[in-house]
Coordinates of C-alpha atoms in Angstrom, one line a residue:
M6 CA -12.1 46.0 39.3
T7 CA -15.9 44.9 39.7
M8 CA -18.7 46.4 37.9
K9 CA -22.4 46.7 38.3
N10 CA -23.7 43.3 36.9
I11 CA -25.4 44.0 33.6
D12 CA -25.6 40.7 32.4
K13 CA -29.0 39.9 32.3
E14 CA -30.1 43.3 31.2
L15 CA -27.8 42.7 28.1
V16 CA -29.3 39.4 27.3
D17 CA -32.7 40.8 27.6
W18 CA -31.4 43.5 25.1
A19 CA -30.1 41.1 22.8
V20 CA -33.2 38.8 22.7
H21 CA -35.2 41.9 22.2
K22 CA -33.4 43.1 19.3
I23 CA -33.2 40.0 17.5
E24 CA -37.5 39.6 17.7
T25 CA -37.8 43.0 16.8
E26 CA -35.3 44.0 14.1
Y27 CA -34.2 40.4 12.9
A28 CA -37.3 37.9 13.5
Q29 CA -36.4 36.0 10.5
D30 CA -32.6 36.6 10.1
V31 CA -31.1 35.0 13.3
D32 CA -31.7 31.3 14.1
L33 CA -30.4 31.3 17.7
L34 CA -28.5 33.2 20.3
I35 CA -26.0 31.5 22.1
G36 CA -24.7 32.1 25.6
Q37 CA -22.6 30.6 28.4
V38 CA -21.9 31.1 32.2
G39 CA -19.1 33.3 32.7
G40 CA -17.9 34.1 29.2
G41 CA -15.1 36.8 29.1
K42 CA -15.3 37.4 32.8
I43 CA -12.4 37.7 35.4
P44 CA -12.7 35.8 38.9
T45 CA -14.0 38.8 40.6
D46 CA -16.9 39.1 38.1
E47 CA -20.3 37.7 38.8
Q48 CA -20.4 34.3 36.8
N49 CA -23.8 34.8 35.2
M50 CA -25.3 33.7 31.8
V51 CA -23.9 36.3 29.0
F52 CA -24.3 36.1 25.3
D53 CA -21.4 34.8 23.2
F54 CA -22.4 34.4 19.4
F55 CA -25.8 34.2 17.3
I56 CA -26.1 31.8 14.3
P57 CA -27.8 33.7 11.2
A58 CA -30.4 32.6 9.3
T59 CA -29.9 34.9 6.4
E60 CA -27.3 37.1 5.0
R61 CA -29.1 40.2 6.7
G62 CA -28.7 38.4 9.8
Y63 CA -24.8 39.1 10.2
Q64 CA -25.8 42.7 10.5
L65 CA -26.6 42.1 14.1
A66 CA -22.9 41.5 14.8
Q67 CA -21.3 44.6 17.0
T68 CA -18.9 45.2 19.5
F69 CA -18.8 48.0 22.4
I70 CA -17.8 48.7 26.1
I71 CA -19.7 49.5 28.9
E72 CA -17.7 50.8 31.7
D73 CA -14.4 48.9 31.6
M74 CA -16.0 45.7 30.0
G75 CA -15.8 45.1 26.6
Y76 CA -18.4 42.8 24.7
D77 CA -18.6 41.1 21.4
L78 CA -21.8 40.0 19.8
Y79 CA -20.4 37.8 16.9
P80 CA -21.8 35.5 14.6
I81 CA -21.1 31.8 13.4
S82 CA -22.4 30.2 10.6
W83 CA -23.9 27.0 10.6
E84 CA -21.2 26.0 8.2
R85 CA -18.7 27.0 10.7
L86 CA -20.2 25.4 13.4
K87 CA -20.0 22.2 11.6
G88 CA -16.2 22.7 11.3
I89 CA -15.7 23.2 14.9
V90 CA -17.8 19.8 15.4
E91 CA -15.4 18.3 13.3
I92 CA -12.6 19.6 15.5
E93 CA -11.2 22.0 12.8
E94 CA -10.8 24.9 15.1
P95 CA -9.7 23.7 18.6
R96 CA -9.5 26.8 20.3
M97 CA -13.5 27.5 19.7
I98 CA -14.5 23.9 20.8
F99 CA -15.4 25.5 24.2
A100 CA -17.9 27.9 22.5
L101 CA -19.9 25.1 21.4
G102 CA -19.0 22.7 24.4
K103 CA -20.3 25.2 26.8
G104 CA -22.9 27.0 24.9
E105 CA -26.6 27.2 25.9
V106 CA -29.2 28.2 23.8
I107 CA -30.7 31.7 25.0
Y108 CA -33.0 32.6 22.2
A109 CA -34.2 30.3 19.3
R110 CA -36.1 31.2 16.5
T111 CA -37.3 27.7 15.9
V112 CA -37.5 24.6 17.9
K113 CA -36.0 22.7 14.9
A114 CA -33.0 25.5 15.3
K115 CA -32.6 24.5 18.5
E116 CA -32.8 20.9 18.3
R117 CA -30.0 21.1 15.2
F118 CA -27.5 23.1 17.9
E119 CA -28.1 20.6 20.6
K120 CA -27.5 17.7 18.0
L121 CA -24.2 19.3 16.8
K122 CA -23.1 19.8 20.1
A123 CA -23.6 16.0 21.3
E124 CA -22.2 15.0 18.1
M125 CA -19.0 17.1 19.0
L126 CA -18.9 15.7 22.4
A127 CA -19.3 12.4 20.9
R128 CA -16.4 12.6 18.7
L129 CA -14.0 13.8 21.7
Q130 CA -14.8 10.6 23.1
D131 CA -14.3 8.4 20.0
K132 CA -10.6 7.2 19.8
A133 CA -10.5 6.4 16.0
I134 CA -10.9 10.5 15.9
H135 CA -9.5 11.9 18.6
F136 CA -5.9 10.3 18.2
P137 CA -5.4 11.5 14.8
K138 CA -6.5 15.0 15.7
S139 CA -3.8 15.0 18.5
L140 CA -1.4 14.4 15.9
E141 CA -2.9 17.0 13.7
F142 CA -2.4 19.6 16.5
L143 CA 1.2 18.5 17.3
A144 CA 1.9 18.8 13.6
T145 CA 0.7 22.7 14.0
A146 CA 2.7 23.2 17.0
Q147 CA 6.0 21.9 15.4
D148 CA 5.2 23.9 11.9
I149 CA 5.0 26.8 14.4
F150 CA 8.2 25.8 15.8
R151 CA 9.8 25.6 12.8
N152 CA 9.3 29.2 11.9
M153 CA 10.5 30.2 15.6
L154 CA 14.2 28.8 14.4
F155 CA 14.4 31.8 12.1
E156 CA 12.9 34.4 14.3
D157 CA 15.1 36.6 16.8
S158 CA 12.6 39.0 18.0
L159 CA 11.6 38.3 21.6
C160 CA 7.9 39.1 21.0
K161 CA 7.6 37.1 18.1
I162 CA 9.2 34.4 19.9
R163 CA 6.8 34.6 22.9
K164 CA 3.7 35.0 20.4
A165 CA 4.9 31.7 18.7
A166 CA 5.6 29.9 22.0
G167 CA 2.2 30.8 22.9
G168 CA 0.7 29.2 20.2
V169 CA 3.1 26.0 20.4
C170 CA 1.5 25.6 23.7
S171 CA -1.9 26.2 22.7
Y172 CA -2.1 23.5 20.5
L173 CA 0.1 21.0 22.6
M174 CA -2.5 21.3 25.2
N175 CA -5.2 20.9 22.8
S176 CA -3.6 17.6 21.7
I177 CA -3.3 16.4 25.2
A178 CA -6.8 17.2 25.7
M179 CA -7.7 15.4 22.6
V180 CA -6.3 12.1 23.8
N181 CA -8.2 12.5 27.3
G182 CA -11.4 12.7 25.3
T183 CA -12.1 16.2 26.4
Y184 CA -11.4 19.8 25.5
L185 CA -9.8 23.0 27.1
E186 CA -12.9 24.5 28.6
S187 CA -11.1 28.0 29.3
G188 CA -10.6 28.3 25.6
Y189 CA -7.2 30.1 25.4
M190 CA -6.7 31.1 29.0
N191 CA -5.9 29.1 32.2
L192 CA -5.2 26.3 30.4
T193 CA -3.3 24.6 32.7
N194 CA -5.9 24.5 35.2
D195 CA -7.9 22.6 32.5
L196 CA -4.9 20.2 32.1
H197 CA -5.3 19.5 36.1
G198 CA -8.7 18.1 35.5
M199 CA -7.3 15.5 33.3
K200 CA -6.1 12.1 33.9
D201 CA -3.3 11.6 31.6
V202 CA -0.7 14.6 31.0
P203 CA 2.8 14.4 30.1
E204 CA 5.4 14.2 33.0
R205 CA 7.0 17.7 33.7
F206 CA 4.6 19.1 31.2
E207 CA 3.5 22.1 33.5
E208 CA 6.9 22.4 35.2
V209 CA 8.8 23.0 31.7
F210 CA 5.5 25.6 30.7
E211 CA 6.2 27.7 34.1
E212 CA 9.9 27.4 33.2
M213 CA 9.0 29.0 29.6
L214 CA 7.2 31.6 31.3
S215 CA 9.9 32.6 33.4
A216 CA 12.6 32.7 30.2
N217 CA 13.4 36.3 29.0
E218 CA 15.9 35.1 26.5
V219 CA 15.0 34.1 22.9
G220 CA 17.1 30.8 22.8
E221 CA 15.9 29.8 26.2
I222 CA 12.0 30.4 25.1
R223 CA 12.8 28.4 22.2
G224 CA 14.6 25.5 23.9
K225 CA 11.5 25.3 26.1
A226 CA 9.0 25.1 23.4
Y227 CA 11.2 22.5 21.9
E228 CA 11.3 20.5 25.3
L229 CA 7.2 20.7 25.3
I230 CA 6.9 19.9 21.7
N231 CA 9.5 16.5 22.2
M232 CA 7.7 15.3 25.7
T233 CA 4.1 15.7 23.9
R234 CA 5.1 13.8 20.8
Q235 CA 6.6 10.8 23.2
F236 CA 3.3 11.1 25.3
L237 CA 1.6 10.6 22.1
M238 CA 3.7 8.1 20.7
D239 CA 3.1 6.0 24.2
R240 CA -0.6 6.0 23.3
R241 CA -0.5 5.4 19.9
P242 CA -3.5 3.1 19.2
V243 CA -2.7 -0.7 18.0
K244 CA -4.0 -1.2 14.4
E245 CA -5.3 -4.7 13.8
V246 CA -4.4 -4.9 10.3
E247 CA -5.0 -7.9 8.0
Q248 CA -1.6 -9.8 7.8
T249 CA -1.2 -10.3 3.9
E250 CA 2.2 -11.6 2.2
P251 CA 3.7 -8.8 0.5
N252 CA 4.3 -9.1 -3.2
Y253 CA 8.0 -9.6 -3.4
D254 CA 8.2 -9.3 -7.1
D255 CA 7.6 -5.3 -6.3
L256 CA 10.3 -5.2 -4.1
A257 CA 12.4 -7.0 -6.9
M258 CA 11.5 -4.4 -9.3
W259 CA 12.0 -2.0 -7.0
Y260 CA 15.7 -3.1 -6.5
Q261 CA 16.9 -3.8 -10.2
E262 CA 16.0 0.3 -10.8
A263 CA 18.1 1.2 -7.2
R264 CA 20.9 -1.2 -8.4
Y265 CA 22.1 1.8 -10.4
T266 CA 22.2 4.1 -7.3
F267 CA 24.2 1.4 -5.4
R268 CA 26.5 1.2 -8.3
R269 CA 26.8 5.2 -8.2
I270 CA 27.5 5.2 -4.2
Q271 CA 30.2 2.5 -4.8
Y272 CA 32.0 4.7 -7.3
F273 CA 31.7 8.1 -5.6
T274 CA 32.8 7.1 -2.2
S275 CA 35.8 5.3 -4.2
I276 CA 37.3 8.3 -5.3
G277 CA 36.4 10.2 -2.4
S278 CA 33.5 12.6 -3.8
A279 CA 32.0 13.5 -0.2
E280 CA 29.1 15.8 -1.8
D281 CA 27.9 13.0 -4.2
S282 CA 27.9 10.0 -1.8
Y283 CA 26.1 12.2 0.9
L284 CA 23.4 12.9 -1.7
L285 CA 23.0 9.5 -3.1
G286 CA 23.1 8.3 0.5
C287 CA 20.2 10.6 1.4
Y288 CA 18.2 9.4 -1.8
L289 CA 18.8 5.8 -0.9
Q290 CA 17.6 6.5 2.7
I291 CA 14.5 8.0 1.4
E292 CA 13.8 4.9 -0.5
F293 CA 14.8 2.7 2.3
D294 CA 12.3 4.0 4.6
A295 CA 9.8 4.0 2.3
I296 CA 9.9 0.3 1.3
Q297 CA 10.7 -0.8 4.8
G298 CA 7.1 -1.1 6.3
D299 CA 5.7 -2.0 2.8
F300 CA 7.7 -5.4 2.7
A301 CA 8.1 -6.2 6.5
L302 CA 11.7 -5.2 6.1
E303 CA 14.5 -4.8 9.1
E304 CA 15.5 -1.0 9.8
M305 CA 18.1 0.2 7.1
D306 CA 20.3 2.7 8.7
L307 CA 22.5 4.1 6.1
M308 CA 23.3 7.4 6.6
S309 CA 24.6 6.8 10.2
S310 CA 27.5 5.8 8.6
Y311 CA 28.3 8.5 6.5
R312 CA 31.9 10.1 7.7
K313 CA 33.2 12.6 5.1
E314 CA 36.8 12.0 6.4
D315 CA 36.4 8.2 5.5
L316 CA 33.7 7.4 2.9
S317 CA 34.5 3.8 3.1
I318 CA 32.3 3.2 6.1
L319 CA 29.2 4.4 3.9
A320 CA 30.3 2.2 1.0
K321 CA 30.7 -0.7 3.2
R322 CA 27.2 0.1 4.9
A323 CA 25.5 0.0 1.3
E324 CA 26.8 -3.4 0.3
E325 CA 25.7 -5.1 3.7
I326 CA 22.3 -3.2 2.9
E327 CA 22.0 -4.4 -0.8
S328 CA 23.3 -7.9 0.3
Y329 CA 20.4 -8.0 2.9
L330 CA 17.9 -7.2 0.1
I331 CA 18.9 -9.8 -2.0
R332 CA 18.7 -12.3 0.4
V333 CA 15.5 -11.3 1.1
L334 CA 14.2 -11.9 -2.4
E335 CA 16.0 -14.9 -2.8
E336 CA 14.3 -16.2 0.6
K337 CA 10.9 -15.1 -0.9
G338 CA 11.5 -16.6 -4.2
A339 CA 11.0 -13.0 -5.7
K340 CA 11.5 -13.2 -10.0
Q341 CA 14.7 -11.1 -10.6
N342 CA 15.7 -10.2 -13.9
H343 CA 19.3 -10.5 -13.5
Y344 CA 21.4 -11.3 -16.9
A345 CA 25.0 -11.8 -17.0
S346 CA 25.3 -10.3 -20.5
L347 CA 23.6 -8.6 -23.2
E348 CA 23.3 -11.5 -25.2
E349 CA 21.5 -13.4 -22.4
F350 CA 18.9 -10.6 -22.1
L351 CA 18.5 -10.5 -26.0
Q352 CA 18.1 -14.3 -26.0
E353 CA 15.6 -14.3 -23.3
N354 CA 13.7 -11.0 -24.4

């Protein structure tokens, strides 16, 4: 339905109200072309949000309906705007990116807004910033998905899947050095204009929109997360790190403490205790993964060897990894505090 265009009259009303009732309380009135409109409406400048200068300025906020069109004149503080500049609210980036000053209380306030807008657009182009942010948005999508695993309501599953897709698309936009200009609607149209998008993302998204079963929607959301994750990993910036030799004496200290865990695995696998073997194996796997990068070690996959029906496979793999670590320590000349007996220990200490 197309209604009579009253955009200019409402902008004039908002400016007049600020000038006559909030002259010292509102710094800026920001608008954008076509905000909140449907395609059949005229795409003119409309007010979007305002920036209060005082606490009283917040009283300007109001919502109302004229004919069948809803309007929202809402405040964004300078502090919140700074957060948007720092990409803390991905769904609000478009409000700043497309925002134009309709009214300014001072030239200084307008310049401050334009500077923040330019800063945000520059941050979007900065690879040192936008890649970590894209990972942050991916992590949020994964968090939402984890909650989906415990939901059976079709309504809640669909709501969560929408959140997943929104954050994934924001993540993709960040990698492309841009933002979703549509905010939270028509997002695939924004993807069309981007240089780099995961293959089949839009196809799987469309399949999700057609799904009517909880399991299918959940599966499509997982597929979208997985492909976006791989997409990001393939574009991970190469870090130029200073090559320094690790202190292998620290690794020796770690191994000397871990020896008792290796010993316990040997024991519990030998008596067929699946629970203890499994939990000790998980503990060691966490430790292996933590030290691997610190000491330039090869991957130490222990837990793929766990078989409840044959714990000797896990025991053998644990022995292999321990032998590998000892070999590394010997090759690197690390100081090892290994004593043949208590007498020897006491004699040297």
